[in-house]
Amino acid sequence: MKADFHMHSCFSDGSETIMQIFFIAKERGLKAAAITDHDTILGMKEEEKASKKYCIPYIPAAEFTAAEKRMKFHVLGYGIDPENPELLRYSNCFLEQMNERSRLQIRKMQRDGIEIEEKEFFEKAGGGPLYRAKLLGVLADHGILKREEIMESLHSYFGKGAPYEEEDRFHYRSFYEVCTMIKEAGGNVVLAHPGKIKRKDVQLYHALLREECLDGVEVYHHDNPEDVRAELLAVAGDRHLMVTGGSDYHGIYMKKPVLPGAEELPEEMAEGLKHLLSGKRTNSFDSTFV
């Protein structure tokens, strides 16, 4: 099935606008999509416009950061309300605090002789938080580093002990709190790329898969090896959980760039997700989706 339910735009840490992503999706023959920007729903009105323009139904979604045992991991919320007051408040708070950190980093750069105005950096943000990769994207525009070096340079610019290191002071919520926020916004809780969690903390991985508030698991993701995919499918079958997947597209801000729709999704995934779609164009869509 040609669809992608995990992509990121410039409203979070992606390099492309939502309209650009839907254009690429149309060119690649995608039948459905979801922009899952990090810790924000501020791009959803633009997603609705893009869906209408390119006739691609979408699932209103976001990817939230949870913190447990001093480790951060991600939780996808599918079918959330774009007008939910708490999600809007959370999104605006995240935007404000991320941008304040970026201002401190820009000032450090300027003190080091990087003569680029703050305004130019924020223009690169495209309406979303000014993530570190976007800061380096501006440096690449000025020839200070190569575009293909952006992701591998993050640590040397912003990592522990790096010249432009600045602590992330945003208060990330616990898994339970994130689940509550998603569900109160009418959404479904899906554990994002669980293979990443398993590599870092196998006990946390198994504990999360047992959580009652879980509605689904992201199986089809490049960070899930085949054995993890098989394990997740077994858990989903036993617990009657939704199965999701996608490319995790970030435009140029990826160590190994891929295009929307790069992750091949099986036909049977559609039946469990089509009820979440917004922007269906015709009743005949169901027959082409499944």
GROMACS .gro file of N, CA and C in nm, residues 120-217:
model
  294
  120GLU      N    1   1.758   3.566   1.015
  120GLU     CA    2   1.778   3.467   0.910
  120GLU      C    3   1.763   3.324   0.964
  121PHE      N    4   1.811   3.301   1.085
  121PHE     CA    5   1.796   3.170   1.146
  121PHE      C    6   1.647   3.136   1.165
  122PHE      N    7   1.571   3.234   1.213
  122PHE     CA    8   1.430   3.206   1.241
  122PHE      C    9   1.348   3.194   1.113
  123GLU      N   10   1.391   3.255   1.007
  123GLU     CA   11   1.325   3.234   0.878
  123GLU      C   12   1.340   3.089   0.834
  124LYS      N   13   1.450   3.026   0.871
  124LYS     CA   14   1.476   2.886   0.837
  124LYS      C   15   1.381   2.793   0.912
  125ALA      N   16   1.329   2.840   1.024
  125ALA     CA   17   1.243   2.755   1.107
  125ALA      C   18   1.112   2.721   1.038
  126GLY      N   19   1.064   2.807   0.948
  126GLY     CA   20   0.943   2.777   0.872
  126GLY      C   21   0.817   2.770   0.955
  127GLY      N   22   0.814   2.842   1.067
  127GLY     CA   23   0.695   2.842   1.151
  127GLY      C   24   0.702   2.747   1.268
  128GLY      N   25   0.800   2.658   1.267
  128GLY     CA   26   0.816   2.563   1.377
  128GLY      C   27   0.935   2.601   1.463
  129PRO      N   28   0.965   2.521   1.566
  129PRO     CA   29   1.080   2.549   1.652
  129PRO      C   30   1.210   2.549   1.572
  130LEU      N   31   1.305   2.632   1.614
  130LEU     CA   32   1.434   2.639   1.548
  130LEU      C   33   1.524   2.529   1.604
  131TYR      N   34   1.509   2.410   1.549
  131TYR     CA   35   1.590   2.296   1.592
  131TYR      C   36   1.736   2.316   1.554
  132ARG      N   37   1.822   2.237   1.616
  132ARG     CA   38   1.966   2.249   1.594
  132ARG      C   39   2.003   2.224   1.447
  133ALA      N   40   1.938   2.126   1.385
  133ALA     CA   41   1.969   2.097   1.244
  133ALA      C   42   1.937   2.218   1.156
  134LYS      N   43   1.832   2.291   1.190
  134LYS     CA   44   1.798   2.412   1.113
  134LYS      C   45   1.905   2.520   1.129
  135LEU      N   46   1.959   2.532   1.251
  135LEU     CA   47   2.069   2.625   1.273
  135LEU      C   48   2.186   2.592   1.181
  136LEU      N   49   2.219   2.463   1.173
  136LEU     CA   50   2.329   2.421   1.086
  136LEU      C   51   2.291   2.434   0.939
  137GLY      N   52   2.161   2.425   0.910
  137GLY     CA   53   2.116   2.446   0.773
  137GLY      C   54   2.149   2.586   0.725
  138VAL      N   55   2.137   2.686   0.815
  138VAL     CA   56   2.173   2.824   0.781
  138VAL      C   57   2.323   2.835   0.760
  139LEU      N   58   2.401   2.769   0.846
  139LEU     CA   59   2.547   2.771   0.827
  139LEU      C   60   2.584   2.709   0.693
  140ALA      N   61   2.513   2.604   0.654
  140ALA     CA   62   2.539   2.542   0.523
  140ALA      C   63   2.504   2.638   0.410
  141ASP      N   64   2.397   2.715   0.426
  141ASP     CA   65   2.360   2.815   0.325
  141ASP      C   66   2.470   2.917   0.305
  142HIS      N   67   2.548   2.942   0.410
  142HIS     CA   68   2.656   3.040   0.404
  142HIS      C   69   2.791   2.975   0.372
  143GLY      N   70   2.792   2.846   0.345
  143GLY     CA   71   2.916   2.778   0.309
  143GLY      C   72   3.008   2.746   0.424
  144ILE      N   73   2.958   2.759   0.547
  144ILE     CA   74   3.042   2.731   0.664
  144ILE      C   75   3.061   2.580   0.681
  145LEU      N   76   2.965   2.503   0.639
  145LEU     CA   77   2.979   2.358   0.630
  145LEU      C   78   2.896   2.310   0.511
  146LYS      N   79   2.918   2.186   0.470
  146LYS     CA   80   2.845   2.131   0.357
  146LYS      C   81   2.709   2.079   0.402
  147ARG      N   82   2.612   2.085   0.313
  147ARG     CA   83   2.477   2.041   0.347
  147ARG      C   84   2.476   1.895   0.391
  148GLU      N   85   2.556   1.812   0.326
  148GLU     CA   86   2.559   1.669   0.361
  148GLU      C   87   2.629   1.644   0.495
  149GLU      N   88   2.690   1.747   0.553
  149GLU     CA   89   2.758   1.734   0.682
  149GLU      C   90   2.671   1.776   0.799
  150ILE      N   91   2.550   1.824   0.772
  150ILE     CA   92   2.467   1.881   0.879
  150ILE      C   93   2.444   1.782   0.992
  151MET      N   94   2.391   1.666   0.961
  151MET     CA   95   2.354   1.572   1.067
  151MET      C   96   2.474   1.517   1.143
  152GLU      N   97   2.584   1.493   1.073
  152GLU     CA   98   2.701   1.439   1.141
  152GLU      C   99   2.774   1.547   1.222
  153SER      N  100   2.738   1.674   1.201
  153SER     CA  101   2.803   1.785   1.273
  153SER      C  102   2.727   1.827   1.399
  154LEU      N  103   2.609   1.771   1.421
  154LEU     CA  104   2.528   1.813   1.535
  154LEU      C  105   2.603   1.802   1.667
  155HIS      N  106   2.670   1.690   1.687
  155HIS     CA  107   2.738   1.669   1.816
  155HIS      C  108   2.854   1.766   1.833
  156SER      N  109   2.931   1.790   1.728
  156SER     CA  110   3.048   1.876   1.741
  156SER      C  111   3.009   2.022   1.764
  157TYR      N  112   2.889   2.062   1.723
  157TYR     CA  113   2.842   2.198   1.745
  157TYR      C  114   2.762   2.211   1.876
  158PHE      N  115   2.679   2.109   1.906
  158PHE     CA  116   2.583   2.125   2.015
  158PHE      C  117   2.590   2.016   2.122
  159GLY      N  118   2.673   1.915   2.103
  159GLY     CA  119   2.680   1.805   2.199
  159GLY      C  120   2.747   1.843   2.330
  160LYS      N  121   2.765   1.743   2.416
  160LYS     CA  122   2.825   1.765   2.548
  160LYS      C  123   2.963   1.825   2.532
  161GLY      N  124   2.984   1.942   2.591
  161GLY     CA  125   3.113   2.008   2.585
  161GLY      C  126   3.140   2.082   2.456
  162ALA      N  127   3.045   2.081   2.362
  162ALA     CA  128   3.062   2.150   2.234
  162ALA      C  129   3.046   2.302   2.254
  163PRO      N  130   3.098   2.384   2.161
  163PRO     CA  131   3.095   2.530   2.183
  163PRO      C  132   2.957   2.592   2.194
  164TYR      N  133   2.855   2.529   2.134
  164TYR     CA  134   2.721   2.589   2.136
  164TYR      C  135   2.621   2.502   2.209
  165GLU      N  136   2.673   2.422   2.301
  165GLU     CA  137   2.586   2.339   2.385
  165GLU      C  138   2.494   2.429   2.467
  166GLU      N  139   2.368   2.390   2.474
  166GLU     CA  140   2.270   2.464   2.555
  166GLU      C  141   2.166   2.364   2.602
  167GLU      N  142   2.143   2.358   2.730
  167GLU     CA  143   2.051   2.259   2.788
  167GLU      C  144   1.908   2.278   2.738
  168ASP      N  145   1.843   2.167   2.710
  168ASP     CA  146   1.701   2.168   2.676
  168ASP      C  147   1.623   2.171   2.807
  169ARG      N  148   1.558   2.284   2.835
  169ARG     CA  149   1.491   2.302   2.964
  169ARG      C  150   1.342   2.271   2.958
  170PHE      N  151   1.293   2.225   2.846
  170PHE     CA  152   1.151   2.195   2.836
  170PHE      C  153   1.117   2.076   2.926
  171HIS      N  154   1.003   2.085   2.995
  171HIS     CA  155   0.961   1.977   3.086
  171HIS      C  156   0.881   1.874   3.006
  172TYR      N  157   0.948   1.764   2.972
  172TYR     CA  158   0.881   1.656   2.900
  172TYR      C  159   0.801   1.571   2.999
  173ARG      N  160   0.684   1.526   2.956
  173ARG     CA  161   0.595   1.454   3.044
  173ARG      C  162   0.629   1.305   3.048
  174SER      N  163   0.578   1.238   3.150
  174SER     CA  164   0.594   1.094   3.161
  174SER      C  165   0.510   1.024   3.055
  175PHE      N  166   0.534   0.896   3.036
  175PHE     CA  167   0.456   0.819   2.938
  175PHE      C  168   0.308   0.825   2.971
  176TYR      N  169   0.275   0.808   3.099
  176TYR     CA  170   0.134   0.812   3.139
  176TYR      C  171   0.073   0.949   3.110
  177GLU      N  172   0.148   1.055   3.138
  177GLU     CA  173   0.097   1.191   3.113
  177GLU      C  174   0.078   1.218   2.964
  178VAL      N  175   0.171   1.168   2.882
  178VAL     CA  176   0.158   1.184   2.737
  178VAL      C  177   0.036   1.107   2.687
  179CYS      N  178   0.020   0.985   2.735
  179CYS     CA  179  -0.097   0.905   2.696
  179CYS      C  180  -0.227   0.976   2.733
  180THR      N  181  -0.232   1.032   2.853
  180THR     CA  182  -0.351   1.104   2.898
  180THR      C  183  -0.379   1.223   2.808
  181MET      N  184  -0.276   1.297   2.774
  181MET     CA  185  -0.292   1.415   2.688
  181MET      C  186  -0.347   1.375   2.550
  182ILE      N  187  -0.294   1.267   2.494
  182ILE     CA  188  -0.339   1.221   2.362
  182ILE      C  189  -0.484   1.175   2.368
  183LYS      N  190  -0.518   1.096   2.469
  183LYS     CA  191  -0.653   1.041   2.479
  183LYS      C  192  -0.757   1.150   2.507
  184GLU      N  193  -0.720   1.248   2.588
  184GLU     CA  194  -0.814   1.358   2.615
  184GLU      C  195  -0.836   1.445   2.491
  185ALA      N  196  -0.745   1.433   2.394
  185ALA     CA  197  -0.761   1.502   2.266
  185ALA      C  198  -0.826   1.412   2.161
  186GLY      N  199  -0.882   1.300   2.207
  186GLY     CA  200  -0.953   1.209   2.118
  186GLY      C  201  -0.864   1.118   2.037
  187GLY      N  202  -0.736   1.107   2.073
  187GLY     CA  203  -0.640   1.033   1.992
  187GLY      C  204  -0.615   0.891   2.037
  188ASN      N  205  -0.538   0.821   1.955
  188ASN     CA  206  -0.494   0.684   1.981
  188ASN      C  207  -0.344   0.684   2.009
  189VAL      N  208  -0.303   0.612   2.113
  189VAL     CA  209  -0.164   0.610   2.157
  189VAL      C  210  -0.089   0.496   2.087
  190VAL      N  211   0.018   0.532   2.017
  190VAL     CA  212   0.099   0.434   1.945
  190VAL      C  213   0.245   0.453   1.984
  191LEU      N  214   0.311   0.346   2.023
  191LEU     CA  215   0.452   0.353   2.060
  191LEU      C  216   0.536   0.365   1.932
  192ALA      N  217   0.615   0.474   1.923
  192ALA     CA  218   0.694   0.501   1.803
  192ALA      C  219   0.823   0.420   1.801
  193HIS      N  220   0.859   0.373   1.683
  193HIS     CA  221   0.982   0.295   1.658
  193HIS      C  222   1.036   0.226   1.784
  194PRO      N  223   0.964   0.122   1.832
  194PRO     CA  224   1.003   0.058   1.958
  194PRO      C  225   1.143  -0.005   1.955
  195GLY      N  226   1.194  -0.036   1.836
  195GLY     CA  227   1.328  -0.092   1.826
  195GLY      C  228   1.433  -0.001   1.888
  196LYS      N  229   1.414   0.129   1.875
  196LYS     CA  230   1.507   0.225   1.937
  196LYS      C  231   1.506   0.211   2.088
  197ILE      N  232   1.385   0.198   2.145
  197ILE     CA  233   1.372   0.185   2.289
  197ILE      C  234   1.436   0.055   2.337
  198LYS      N  235   1.415  -0.051   2.264
  198LYS     CA  236   1.469  -0.181   2.303
  198LYS      C  237   1.621  -0.179   2.308
  199ARG      N  238   1.684  -0.109   2.214
  199ARG     CA  239   1.831  -0.102   2.212
  199ARG      C  240   1.885  -0.027   2.333
  200LYS      N  241   1.808   0.072   2.381
  200LYS     CA  242   1.855   0.154   2.492
  200LYS      C  243   1.819   0.097   2.629
  201ASP      N  244   1.699   0.037   2.639
  201ASP     CA  245   1.653  -0.014   2.768
  201ASP      C  246   1.550  -0.123   2.743
  202VAL      N  247   1.595  -0.247   2.742
  202VAL     CA  248   1.506  -0.358   2.706
  202VAL      C  249   1.394  -0.376   2.809
  203GLN      N  250   1.422  -0.346   2.937
  203GLN     CA  251   1.319  -0.360   3.039
  203GLN      C  252   1.208  -0.257   3.019
  204LEU      N  253   1.244  -0.135   2.987
  204LEU     CA  254   1.145  -0.032   2.959
  204LEU      C  255   1.063  -0.069   2.836
  205TYR      N  256   1.129  -0.121   2.736
  205TYR     CA  257   1.062  -0.165   2.612
  205TYR      C  258   0.950  -0.265   2.644
  206HIS      N  259   0.980  -0.368   2.722
  206HIS     CA  260   0.880  -0.470   2.754
  206HIS      C  261   0.772  -0.413   2.845
  207ALA      N  262   0.810  -0.323   2.936
  207ALA     CA  263   0.711  -0.263   3.025
  207ALA      C  264   0.612  -0.178   2.945
  208LEU      N  265   0.661  -0.102   2.849
  208LEU     CA  266   0.573  -0.017   2.769
  208LEU      C  267   0.477  -0.100   2.684
  209LEU      N  268   0.523  -0.212   2.633
  209LEU     CA  269   0.436  -0.297   2.552
  209LEU      C  270   0.324  -0.360   2.634
  210ARG      N  271   0.339  -0.359   2.766
  210ARG     CA  272   0.234  -0.414   2.853
  210ARG      C  273   0.136  -0.306   2.901
  211GLU      N  274   0.165  -0.180   2.874
  211GLU     CA  275   0.082  -0.072   2.926
  211GLU      C  276  -0.060  -0.077   2.870
  212GLU      N  277  -0.158  -0.061   2.959
  212GLU     CA  278  -0.299  -0.068   2.918
  212GLU      C  279  -0.341   0.047   2.829
  213CYS      N  280  -0.275   0.163   2.844
  213CYS     CA  281  -0.316   0.280   2.765
  213CYS      C  282  -0.268   0.274   2.621
  214LEU      N  283  -0.189   0.173   2.587
  214LEU     CA  284  -0.136   0.161   2.452
  214LEU      C  285  -0.245   0.113   2.357
  215ASP      N  286  -0.261   0.186   2.244
  215ASP     CA  287  -0.359   0.148   2.141
  215ASP      C  288  -0.293   0.084   2.019
  216GLY      N  289  -0.164   0.102   2.004
  216GLY     CA  290  -0.098   0.049   1.885
  216GLY      C  291   0.053   0.055   1.896
  217VAL      N  292   0.120  -0.007   1.799
  217VAL     CA  293   0.266  -0.007   1.792
  217VAL      C  294   0.309   0.022   1.648
   0.00000   0.00000   0.00000
